[in-house]
Coordinates of C-alpha atoms in Angstrom, one line a residue:
Chain L
M29 CA 81.7 62.6 136.7
T30 CA 78.3 64.1 136.7
A31 CA 77.7 67.7 137.6
A32 CA 74.5 69.0 139.1
I33 CA 72.2 70.9 136.8
T34 CA 72.3 74.4 138.0
P35 CA 70.8 77.5 136.3
R36 CA 74.3 78.7 135.7
R37 CA 75.2 75.5 133.8
V38 CA 72.1 75.7 131.7
L39 CA 72.8 79.3 130.9
T40 CA 76.4 78.4 130.0
Y41 CA 75.4 75.7 127.6
A42 CA 72.7 77.8 126.0
A43 CA 75.2 80.6 125.5
A44 CA 77.8 78.1 124.1
A45 CA 75.2 76.8 121.6
L46 CA 74.4 80.4 120.6
L47 CA 78.0 81.2 120.0
L48 CA 78.5 78.1 118.0
V49 CA 75.5 78.8 115.8
W50 CA 76.6 82.5 115.4
T51 CA 80.1 81.5 114.4
V52 CA 79.4 78.5 112.1
F53 CA 76.0 79.1 110.4
P54 CA 77.0 81.8 108.0
I55 CA 79.8 79.7 106.7
Y56 CA 77.7 76.6 106.8
W57 CA 75.2 78.3 104.5
L58 CA 77.8 79.2 102.0
L59 CA 79.1 75.6 102.0
S60 CA 75.6 74.2 101.7
M61 CA 74.9 76.5 98.7
S62 CA 78.1 75.4 97.0
L63 CA 77.0 71.8 97.2
M64 CA 73.5 72.5 95.6
F65 CA 72.4 72.7 92.0
K66 CA 70.8 76.1 91.2
T67 CA 67.4 74.5 90.8
E68 CA 67.5 73.2 94.4
L69 CA 68.7 76.6 95.7
L70 CA 65.7 78.3 94.1
S71 CA 63.1 75.9 95.4
V72 CA 60.6 77.2 97.9
P73 CA 60.7 76.6 100.9
T74 CA 64.4 77.0 100.9
H75 CA 66.3 73.8 101.7
L76 CA 68.5 74.2 104.8
A77 CA 70.8 71.4 103.5
P78 CA 71.4 70.0 100.0
L79 CA 69.1 67.0 99.4
E80 CA 71.3 65.8 96.5
P81 CA 74.7 67.2 97.2
T82 CA 76.9 67.8 94.2
I83 CA 80.5 68.8 93.7
S84 CA 79.9 70.0 90.2
N85 CA 80.2 73.7 91.2
Y86 CA 83.8 73.0 92.2
T87 CA 84.8 70.7 89.3
R88 CA 83.5 73.2 86.8
L89 CA 85.5 76.0 88.3
F90 CA 88.6 73.9 87.5
G91 CA 87.6 73.3 84.0
G92 CA 85.6 70.1 84.3
S93 CA 82.1 69.5 82.9
A94 CA 79.2 68.2 84.8
I95 CA 75.7 66.8 84.2
G96 CA 72.9 68.8 85.9
P97 CA 69.9 67.3 87.7
G98 CA 67.8 67.2 84.5
G99 CA 70.4 65.1 82.7
T100 CA 71.6 68.0 80.6
E101 CA 75.1 69.2 80.7
L102 CA 75.6 72.3 82.9
P103 CA 77.0 75.4 81.2
Q104 CA 80.7 76.2 81.5
V105 CA 81.6 78.8 84.1
G106 CA 82.8 81.7 82.0
Q107 CA 85.0 83.1 84.7
A108 CA 86.7 79.8 85.5
P109 CA 90.1 80.6 83.7
M110 CA 90.2 84.0 85.4
I111 CA 89.5 82.4 88.8
R112 CA 92.3 79.9 88.3
R113 CA 94.8 82.6 87.1
G114 CA 93.7 84.7 90.1
L115 CA 94.5 81.9 92.5
L116 CA 98.0 81.5 91.1
N117 CA 98.6 85.3 91.2
S118 CA 97.3 85.5 94.8
L119 CA 99.7 82.7 95.8
V120 CA 102.7 84.2 94.1
I121 CA 102.1 87.7 95.6
A122 CA 101.4 86.4 99.1
V123 CA 104.6 84.4 99.2
S124 CA 106.9 87.1 97.8
V125 CA 105.3 89.9 99.9
T126 CA 105.7 87.7 103.1
A127 CA 109.4 86.9 102.3
A128 CA 110.2 90.6 101.7
T129 CA 108.3 91.7 104.8
M130 CA 110.1 89.3 107.0
A131 CA 113.5 90.5 105.8
V132 CA 112.7 94.1 106.6
A133 CA 110.4 93.8 109.6
L134 CA 112.2 91.3 111.8
P135 CA 115.3 93.5 112.6
V136 CA 113.2 96.5 113.5
A137 CA 110.8 94.5 115.6
Y138 CA 113.9 93.1 117.5
A139 CA 115.1 96.7 118.0
L140 CA 111.7 97.9 119.2
G141 CA 111.2 94.9 121.4
R142 CA 114.6 94.6 123.1
L143 CA 116.6 97.8 122.8
A144 CA 116.2 101.1 124.5
F145 CA 116.9 103.9 122.1
R146 CA 115.9 107.4 121.3
G147 CA 113.0 107.6 118.9
R148 CA 111.6 104.2 120.0
A149 CA 108.2 105.8 120.9
A150 CA 108.1 107.8 117.7
M151 CA 108.9 104.7 115.7
L152 CA 106.1 102.7 117.4
F153 CA 103.7 105.6 116.8
A154 CA 104.7 105.6 113.1
I155 CA 104.1 101.9 112.9
I156 CA 100.7 102.2 114.5
L157 CA 99.8 105.1 112.2
S158 CA 100.8 103.1 109.1
R159 CA 98.7 100.3 110.4
S160 CA 95.6 102.5 110.8
Y161 CA 96.0 104.3 107.5
P162 CA 92.9 103.7 105.4
P163 CA 93.8 101.5 102.4
I164 CA 91.4 103.6 100.2
A165 CA 93.5 106.7 101.0
V166 CA 96.7 104.8 100.3
V167 CA 95.5 103.6 96.9
V168 CA 94.6 107.1 95.5
P169 CA 98.2 108.3 95.1
F170 CA 99.3 104.8 94.1
F171 CA 96.8 104.7 91.3
Y172 CA 98.1 108.0 89.9
L173 CA 101.8 107.0 90.3
Y174 CA 101.2 103.6 88.8
S175 CA 99.3 105.0 85.9
R176 CA 102.3 107.1 85.0
T177 CA 105.1 104.5 85.7
G178 CA 103.5 101.5 84.1
L179 CA 103.2 99.6 87.3
Q180 CA 99.4 99.4 86.9
G181 CA 98.2 95.8 86.4
T182 CA 101.6 94.3 87.3
L183 CA 102.5 91.7 90.0
R184 CA 105.4 94.0 91.0
G185 CA 103.0 96.9 91.6
L186 CA 100.8 94.8 93.8
V187 CA 103.7 93.4 95.8
I188 CA 104.9 97.0 96.5
I189 CA 101.6 98.3 97.7
Y190 CA 100.9 95.1 99.8
L191 CA 104.1 95.9 101.8
T192 CA 102.2 98.9 103.2
L193 CA 99.8 96.4 104.9
T194 CA 102.2 93.7 106.0
I195 CA 105.2 95.5 107.3
P196 CA 103.4 97.4 110.1
M197 CA 101.4 94.3 111.0
V198 CA 104.5 92.1 111.3
V199 CA 106.5 94.7 113.1
W200 CA 103.7 95.0 115.6
V201 CA 103.3 91.3 116.2
M202 CA 107.0 90.5 116.4
T203 CA 107.8 93.4 118.7
S204 CA 105.5 91.8 121.2
F205 CA 107.1 88.4 120.6
F206 CA 110.7 89.5 120.9
S207 CA 110.0 91.5 124.1
S208 CA 108.5 88.4 125.7
L209 CA 111.8 86.4 125.4
P210 CA 114.0 86.2 128.6
R211 CA 116.2 89.3 129.0
T212 CA 119.4 87.2 129.6
V213 CA 119.5 85.6 126.1
E214 CA 121.8 88.2 124.5
A215 CA 124.2 88.4 127.4
A216 CA 124.6 84.7 127.3
A217 CA 125.1 84.7 123.6
R218 CA 127.7 87.4 123.8
I219 CA 129.6 85.5 126.5
D220 CA 129.8 82.7 124.0
G221 CA 131.6 84.9 121.6
N222 CA 128.8 86.2 119.4
T223 CA 128.7 89.8 118.2
R224 CA 125.5 91.8 118.7
W225 CA 124.3 90.9 115.2
Q226 CA 125.2 87.3 115.6
A227 CA 123.3 87.2 118.9
F228 CA 120.2 88.4 117.0
Y229 CA 120.8 86.3 113.9
R230 CA 122.1 83.1 115.3
V231 CA 120.5 82.9 118.7
I232 CA 117.3 85.1 118.9
L233 CA 115.9 84.3 115.4
P234 CA 116.2 80.5 115.7
M235 CA 114.5 80.5 119.1
S236 CA 111.8 82.8 117.8
W237 CA 110.5 80.5 115.0
P238 CA 107.1 79.9 116.6
G239 CA 106.5 83.7 116.6
I240 CA 107.9 84.1 113.2
A241 CA 105.7 81.3 111.8
V242 CA 102.6 83.1 113.1
A243 CA 103.7 86.4 111.8
A244 CA 104.4 84.9 108.4
A245 CA 101.0 83.2 108.4
I246 CA 99.3 86.5 109.3
S247 CA 101.3 88.3 106.5
F248 CA 100.2 85.6 104.0
L249 CA 96.6 85.9 105.1
V250 CA 96.6 89.7 104.8
C251 CA 97.8 89.4 101.1
W252 CA 95.6 86.4 100.3
N253 CA 92.5 88.3 101.7
E254 CA 93.2 91.7 100.2
F255 CA 90.7 93.0 97.7
A256 CA 90.6 96.8 97.3
F257 CA 94.2 97.3 96.0
S258 CA 94.0 94.5 93.5
Q259 CA 90.5 95.6 92.4
I260 CA 91.6 99.2 91.9
L261 CA 95.1 98.7 90.5
A262 CA 94.8 95.4 88.6
A263 CA 91.2 94.5 87.9
G264 CA 90.9 92.8 84.5
S265 CA 94.7 92.6 84.0
T266 CA 96.8 89.5 83.9
A267 CA 98.1 90.4 87.4
Q268 CA 94.6 90.4 88.9
T269 CA 94.4 88.3 92.1
F270 CA 91.7 85.9 93.1
P271 CA 89.3 88.4 94.9
P272 CA 88.7 90.8 92.0
A273 CA 88.2 87.7 89.7
L274 CA 85.6 86.6 92.2
S275 CA 83.9 90.0 92.2
T276 CA 83.5 89.8 88.4
M277 CA 81.7 86.6 88.8
F278 CA 79.6 88.0 91.7
F279 CA 78.3 91.0 89.7
Q280 CA 78.2 89.8 86.0
V281 CA 75.9 86.8 86.0
S282 CA 73.7 85.3 88.6
Q283 CA 75.6 82.1 89.5
P284 CA 75.2 81.9 93.2
N285 CA 76.2 78.2 93.6
E286 CA 79.4 78.6 91.5
M287 CA 80.1 81.8 93.4
A288 CA 79.6 80.0 96.8
A289 CA 82.0 77.3 95.7
A290 CA 84.6 79.8 94.7
S291 CA 84.2 81.6 98.0
I292 CA 84.7 78.4 99.9
I293 CA 87.9 77.8 98.0
A294 CA 89.0 81.3 99.0
I295 CA 88.3 80.6 102.7
I296 CA 90.1 77.2 102.8
P297 CA 93.7 78.4 103.1
P298 CA 93.0 81.0 105.8
A299 CA 90.8 78.5 107.7
I300 CA 93.6 75.9 107.7
L301 CA 96.2 78.5 108.9
A302 CA 93.8 79.8 111.6
Y303 CA 93.2 76.3 112.8
L304 CA 96.9 75.4 112.9
F305 CA 97.8 78.6 114.7
Q306 CA 94.8 79.4 116.8
R307 CA 96.6 78.4 120.1
R308 CA 99.5 80.7 119.2
I309 CA 97.3 83.5 117.9
R310 CA 95.5 83.4 121.3
S311 CA 98.8 83.5 123.3
L312 CA 100.4 86.1 120.9
N313 CA 99.2 89.5 121.6
L314 CA 98.0 91.0 118.4
V315 CA 96.4 94.0 120.0
D316 CA 98.9 95.4 122.6
P317 CA 102.5 94.6 122.1
L318 CA 104.1 96.9 124.6
Chain R
M229 CA 119.3 95.6 129.5
I230 CA 122.0 94.0 127.6
A231 CA 125.4 94.2 129.2
T232 CA 127.9 96.2 127.1
S233 CA 130.8 96.1 129.5
P234 CA 134.2 95.0 128.0
T235 CA 134.2 91.8 130.1
T236 CA 131.6 90.3 127.8
Q237 CA 133.8 90.7 124.7
P238 CA 135.4 87.6 123.4
T239 CA 139.1 87.7 123.9
P240 CA 140.7 88.3 120.5
P241 CA 142.6 85.3 119.4
A242 CA 145.4 87.2 117.6
V243 CA 146.2 90.6 119.1
A244 CA 148.6 91.5 116.2
Q245 CA 145.8 91.4 113.6
P246 CA 143.8 94.6 113.2
R247 CA 140.4 94.0 114.9
R248 CA 137.6 93.7 112.4
W249 CA 134.6 96.0 112.6
S250 CA 131.8 94.3 114.5
T251 CA 128.3 95.2 115.6
S252 CA 129.5 94.7 119.2
R253 CA 131.2 98.0 119.1
L254 CA 127.9 99.8 118.7
G255 CA 125.8 101.1 121.6
D256 CA 122.1 100.3 122.0
G257 CA 121.1 103.3 120.1
Q258 CA 123.5 102.8 117.2
F259 CA 122.7 99.1 116.8
A260 CA 118.9 100.0 116.9
T261 CA 119.5 102.6 114.1
L262 CA 121.2 99.9 112.0
L263 CA 118.3 97.5 112.5
T264 CA 115.6 100.1 111.8
L265 CA 117.3 101.5 108.7
P266 CA 115.8 99.1 106.2
V267 CA 112.3 99.6 107.4
I268 CA 112.7 103.4 107.4
V269 CA 113.9 103.2 103.7
V270 CA 111.1 100.9 102.7
L271 CA 108.3 102.6 104.6
G272 CA 109.6 105.9 103.4
L273 CA 109.2 104.8 99.8
V274 CA 105.9 102.9 100.0
V275 CA 104.2 105.0 102.8
A276 CA 105.7 108.4 103.3
Y277 CA 106.3 109.2 99.7
P278 CA 102.8 108.3 98.5
T279 CA 101.3 110.1 101.5
L280 CA 103.1 113.4 100.6
Y281 CA 102.2 112.8 97.0
S282 CA 98.6 112.5 97.8
L283 CA 98.8 115.7 99.8
W284 CA 100.2 117.4 96.7
M285 CA 97.4 115.7 94.6
S286 CA 94.7 117.2 96.9
F287 CA 95.7 120.7 95.7
Q288 CA 95.6 119.8 92.0
R289 CA 92.9 119.3 89.4
I290 CA 94.1 116.1 87.6
D291 CA 93.1 115.1 84.1
L292 CA 94.0 111.5 83.7
I293 CA 93.2 111.4 79.9
F294 CA 95.5 114.3 78.9
G295 CA 97.9 113.6 81.8
T296 CA 97.8 117.3 82.9
T297 CA 97.6 118.8 86.4
E298 CA 96.6 122.3 87.4
A299 CA 97.2 123.8 90.8
V300 CA 93.9 124.9 92.3
G301 CA 94.8 125.8 95.9
F302 CA 92.3 124.8 98.5
A303 CA 89.4 124.4 95.9
N304 CA 89.1 120.6 96.4
Y305 CA 88.9 121.0 100.2
R306 CA 86.4 123.9 99.9
Q307 CA 84.3 121.8 97.6
A308 CA 84.5 118.7 99.9
L309 CA 83.7 120.6 103.1
T310 CA 80.7 122.3 101.6
S311 CA 79.4 119.2 99.8
P312 CA 76.3 117.7 101.3
E313 CA 77.4 114.3 99.9
V314 CA 80.6 114.4 102.0
W315 CA 78.7 115.4 105.1
H316 CA 76.2 112.6 104.5
S317 CA 79.0 110.1 104.1
V318 CA 80.7 111.4 107.3
R319 CA 77.4 110.7 109.2
V320 CA 77.1 107.3 107.6
T321 CA 80.7 106.5 108.6
L322 CA 80.1 107.6 112.2
L323 CA 76.9 105.6 112.5
Y324 CA 78.4 102.5 110.8
T325 CA 81.6 102.7 113.0
A326 CA 79.5 103.1 116.2
L327 CA 77.3 100.1 115.3
V328 CA 80.2 97.9 114.4
T329 CA 82.0 98.8 117.6
I330 CA 79.0 98.2 119.8
F331 CA 78.1 94.8 118.2
A332 CA 81.7 93.6 118.1
V333 CA 82.5 94.6 121.7
A334 CA 79.3 92.9 122.9
I335 CA 80.2 89.7 121.0
A336 CA 83.9 89.8 122.2
V337 CA 83.1 90.4 125.8
G338 CA 80.2 88.0 125.9
G339 CA 82.2 85.3 124.1
A340 CA 85.2 85.8 126.3
L341 CA 83.2 85.6 129.6
L342 CA 81.6 82.4 128.3
L343 CA 84.9 80.8 127.2
N344 CA 86.4 81.7 130.6
E345 CA 83.8 79.3 132.2
R346 CA 84.3 75.6 132.5
F347 CA 82.1 73.4 130.3
R348 CA 82.3 70.4 128.1
G349 CA 83.4 71.3 124.5
R350 CA 85.1 74.5 125.6
G351 CA 88.4 73.7 123.9
F352 CA 86.6 72.9 120.7
L353 CA 84.5 76.1 120.8
M354 CA 87.6 78.1 121.6
A355 CA 89.4 76.8 118.5
L356 CA 86.3 77.3 116.4
V357 CA 85.4 81.0 117.2
I358 CA 88.5 82.3 115.4
L359 CA 87.1 81.1 112.1
P360 CA 85.3 84.3 111.1
W361 CA 88.5 86.2 111.6
A362 CA 90.2 84.0 109.0
V363 CA 87.4 84.7 106.5
S364 CA 88.4 87.8 104.6
L365 CA 86.2 90.9 104.6
Y366 CA 85.2 90.4 101.0
A367 CA 84.3 86.7 101.6
T368 CA 82.4 87.9 104.7
A369 CA 80.5 90.2 102.5
V370 CA 79.6 87.3 100.1
V371 CA 78.6 85.1 103.0
W372 CA 76.3 87.7 104.5
K373 CA 74.9 88.8 101.2
Y374 CA 73.7 85.2 100.8
I375 CA 72.4 85.2 104.4
Y376 CA 70.3 88.3 103.8
S377 CA 69.3 87.4 100.3
P378 CA 65.5 87.7 99.8
E379 CA 65.6 84.9 97.2
W380 CA 67.6 82.2 98.8
G381 CA 68.9 83.7 102.1
L382 CA 69.2 81.6 105.2
L383 CA 67.6 84.3 107.4
N384 CA 64.5 84.6 105.3
A385 CA 64.4 80.8 105.0
V386 CA 64.2 80.6 108.8
L387 CA 62.4 83.8 109.8
Q388 CA 59.8 83.9 107.1
Q389 CA 59.3 80.3 105.9
R390 CA 60.0 78.2 109.1
L391 CA 58.9 80.6 111.9
G392 CA 56.4 82.6 109.9
L393 CA 57.5 85.9 111.4
S394 CA 56.9 87.8 108.1
D395 CA 54.5 87.5 105.2
G396 CA 57.0 88.2 102.4
P397 CA 60.8 88.1 102.3
I398 CA 62.4 90.6 104.5
L399 CA 64.7 93.1 102.7
F400 CA 67.6 93.5 105.1
L401 CA 69.6 95.6 102.8
S402 CA 66.9 98.3 102.5
E403 CA 67.5 102.0 102.8
R404 CA 67.0 101.9 106.6
G405 CA 68.3 98.4 107.2
A406 CA 71.5 98.5 105.1
V407 CA 73.9 100.2 107.6
P408 CA 72.9 98.0 110.6
A409 CA 72.9 94.9 108.4
L410 CA 76.4 95.6 107.1
A411 CA 77.6 96.4 110.6
V412 CA 76.4 93.0 111.8
A413 CA 78.4 91.3 109.1
H414 CA 81.5 93.3 109.9
A415 CA 81.2 92.7 113.6
W416 CA 80.9 88.9 112.9
Q417 CA 84.3 89.0 111.2
I418 CA 86.1 91.3 113.5
A419 CA 84.9 90.2 117.0
P420 CA 87.0 87.0 117.4
L421 CA 90.3 88.8 117.8
G422 CA 88.8 91.0 120.5
M423 CA 87.4 87.9 122.1
Y424 CA 90.8 86.2 122.3
F425 CA 92.4 89.4 123.7
V426 CA 89.7 89.9 126.4
L427 CA 89.9 86.2 127.2
A428 CA 93.7 86.4 127.7
T429 CA 93.1 89.2 130.1
L430 CA 90.4 87.4 132.0
Q431 CA 92.8 84.5 132.5
V432 CA 95.3 86.6 134.4
I433 CA 92.7 87.7 137.0
P434 CA 93.9 86.0 140.3
E435 CA 91.5 83.2 141.5
D436 CA 91.6 84.9 145.0
L437 CA 89.7 87.9 143.8
Y438 CA 86.8 85.6 142.8
K439 CA 87.0 83.9 146.2
A440 CA 87.0 87.3 147.9
A441 CA 84.0 88.3 145.8
K442 CA 82.2 85.1 147.0
V443 CA 83.0 86.0 150.6
D444 CA 81.5 89.5 150.0
R445 CA 78.4 87.7 148.5
L446 CA 78.6 89.5 145.2
G447 CA 76.3 88.3 142.5
A448 CA 77.2 87.7 138.8
F449 CA 76.8 91.4 138.1
G450 CA 78.7 92.5 141.2
R451 CA 81.6 90.1 140.2
F452 CA 81.7 91.6 136.7
R453 CA 81.6 95.2 138.1
H454 CA 84.2 94.9 140.9
V455 CA 86.4 92.0 139.8
V456 CA 86.4 91.7 136.0
L457 CA 85.9 95.3 134.9
P458 CA 88.9 96.8 136.6
Y459 CA 91.1 94.3 134.8
I460 CA 89.6 94.5 131.4
K461 CA 88.9 98.2 131.3
T462 CA 92.1 99.3 129.6
P463 CA 92.4 96.3 127.3
L464 CA 88.8 96.7 126.3
S465 CA 89.3 100.4 125.4
I466 CA 92.2 99.3 123.3
V467 CA 90.1 96.7 121.5
M468 CA 87.4 99.3 121.0
V469 CA 89.7 101.8 119.4
L470 CA 91.2 99.2 117.1
I471 CA 87.7 98.0 116.0
T472 CA 86.7 101.6 115.5
V473 CA 89.6 102.3 113.1
E474 CA 88.9 99.0 111.2
A475 CA 85.2 100.0 110.8
A476 CA 86.1 103.5 109.6
R477 CA 88.3 101.9 106.9
V478 CA 85.6 99.6 105.6
F479 CA 85.5 99.1 101.8
D480 CA 85.2 95.4 100.8
I481 CA 81.9 94.9 102.6
I482 CA 80.3 98.0 101.0
F483 CA 81.6 97.0 97.6
F484 CA 80.2 93.5 97.6
M485 CA 77.0 94.0 99.6
T486 CA 75.4 97.4 98.7
N487 CA 77.7 99.5 96.4
G488 CA 76.9 102.3 98.8
G489 CA 73.2 102.0 98.2
P490 CA 70.3 101.8 98.1
G491 CA 70.6 105.3 96.8
D492 CA 73.4 106.6 99.0
A493 CA 72.1 105.0 102.3
S494 CA 75.3 103.1 102.9
T495 CA 77.8 105.5 101.3
T496 CA 80.6 105.8 103.8
L497 CA 83.6 108.2 103.3
T498 CA 85.6 105.3 101.9
W499 CA 82.9 104.6 99.3
D500 CA 82.7 108.3 98.5
I501 CA 86.5 108.4 98.0
Y502 CA 86.3 105.3 95.8
R503 CA 83.5 106.8 93.6
Q504 CA 85.1 110.2 93.2
S505 CA 88.6 108.9 92.5
F506 CA 88.0 105.8 90.4
V507 CA 84.5 106.0 89.0
N508 CA 84.4 109.8 88.3
R509 CA 88.2 109.8 87.8
N510 CA 88.4 113.0 89.9
L511 CA 91.7 112.1 91.6
G512 CA 92.5 115.5 93.1
Y513 CA 89.1 115.8 94.8
G514 CA 89.2 112.2 95.9
A515 CA 92.6 112.8 97.5
A516 CA 91.2 115.8 99.4
V517 CA 88.2 113.7 100.7
A518 CA 90.7 110.9 101.6
W519 CA 92.6 113.4 103.8
I520 CA 89.4 114.1 105.7
L521 CA 89.2 110.4 106.4
V522 CA 92.9 110.2 107.3
V523 CA 92.5 113.0 109.8
L524 CA 89.6 111.1 111.4
T525 CA 91.5 107.8 111.7
T526 CA 94.6 109.6 112.9
I527 CA 92.7 111.2 115.8
I528 CA 91.4 107.7 116.8
T529 CA 94.8 106.2 116.5
T530 CA 96.4 108.8 118.6
V531 CA 93.9 108.1 121.3
Y532 CA 94.8 104.4 121.0
F533 CA 98.5 105.1 121.3
L534 CA 98.0 107.2 124.4
L535 CA 95.9 104.5 125.9
L536 CA 98.7 102.0 125.4
F537 CA 101.3 104.2 126.9
R538 CA 99.4 106.0 129.7
N539 CA 99.1 104.6 133.2
R540 CA 101.0 101.5 132.3
E541 CA 102.1 100.8 135.9
K542 CA 98.6 101.3 137.1
R543 CA 97.1 98.7 134.9
P544 CA 96.3 95.5 136.8
D545 CA 96.4 93.4 133.7
K546 CA 100.0 94.5 132.9
A547 CA 101.1 94.3 136.6
A548 CA 100.3 90.6 136.7
V549 CA 102.2 90.0 133.4
G550 CA 105.2 92.1 134.6
E551 CA 105.6 89.9 137.7
A552 CA 105.7 86.8 135.7
T553 CA 108.5 87.8 133.4

């Protein structure tokens, strides 16, 4: 099938090319940097792609040693142990926060999405307000409270404050999802002998797993990508997550290639999740759940 | 709504046994209360309590080293509202927020209109455009710092070395350029979600309307003005308000890219709060400035909420969805 070349088609493909470049190039550049030796990065004119690609920036982050372009051994990455510890902390926190969030947020999202009750509008407003609360304003009282209760620099402390981000987000997303299910589900479940709670727990929840999976993925991403709380409440401690560890590397020494490699590692889990769920994210309304 | 008439109750197997308590005895309102109770307790502890605490803090002078507090009344607020630094950062915040919103909305609407067309590779592109949204804000900052870098930046490599548009490396994060440059980076990250949302709205516009527009001989602009705009007007305002709040909350991007500089050229309210609270360790004053920001974002959020609720039945984008369900 060949289509006629019309001005509109030319324009469409030009715009598509532009959108592609705009979306991909910044990340491409980071990837390209992460595959270069520093000597190549500093060459003028700048190479737009690595001539001799190397994975040494990645292997050295995980404790390996590597030979540089001149045949000499490259220096160890001083922050490598911190980066590895940060990855582990980020994973532990993201998983525990997501589990806790689901337990608390799913029932209320079900109520908001499917039941008419007094205070529903007020509840929704409270959820939106908590969602728009500036994190930097949240962290000021937390910093003071944590400094007096010993929660500073602990995984527990970070899990607690991350709930302020994930719960409103998940309630928002799942309210939208639950309200999109057919209205007759509960009535049918009740005729089959289920109580109200069983109708929710045994019928609605299992049929909602696609929505729950997306909500869990989003909650995981929010924790994985969070920087400010961890930087302010746990920087330099054993509970420090990946992003503050990365920031130390970013500011202390000039190691742009190793830094680019570490950033690519940070981007991989979210990119995979976004790819897996992009169709659902598109159909799921993240903006307007009512 | 869910039927609550007794006919839907299961017939009890043994009438002699006392009936066990069950959630089926509850009305809609009572069952909803039961379901919302956990979230009220948790959000009360992790949101409401710290919020009230920070209100109290904003009326104190707090000494972290000696662990003492002293009530100072409105002194922190007086100091904040008369401080030229705070007003400067309010102006920077407003400029930054406006720029991010304009850039991101332009990208979102442009991208959505494009993805609503038919062309080869459309599915691939549609899957790909979400990528920046998955990149965290701090990683976005790292990415764009390296794009803008005068030493090894991609932009300078192209603009200066390949195209020869400039003699020396362009300093994008200069005093004048910093805020717009940061806003571009933020818009890159935030636009995809808006793009998906606008696209979803575009796809519910009935095909007939386009045909009618063709009969009326409307051009591309006329189609946008009379067919597309009425549908996307409300969803678009919702996206705009959301992006505005996100932009006003910016922290990671400033931290990684400029540290509020050069000088205080990119010192937003959030950065001012950070500096006062955690660098100068002036927590009471920081809390007071934070409340100025909270008031600002609360106003924006209230507008957003009213937009969602108001004129629901009049919205063409919702009417179409309502019929389908």
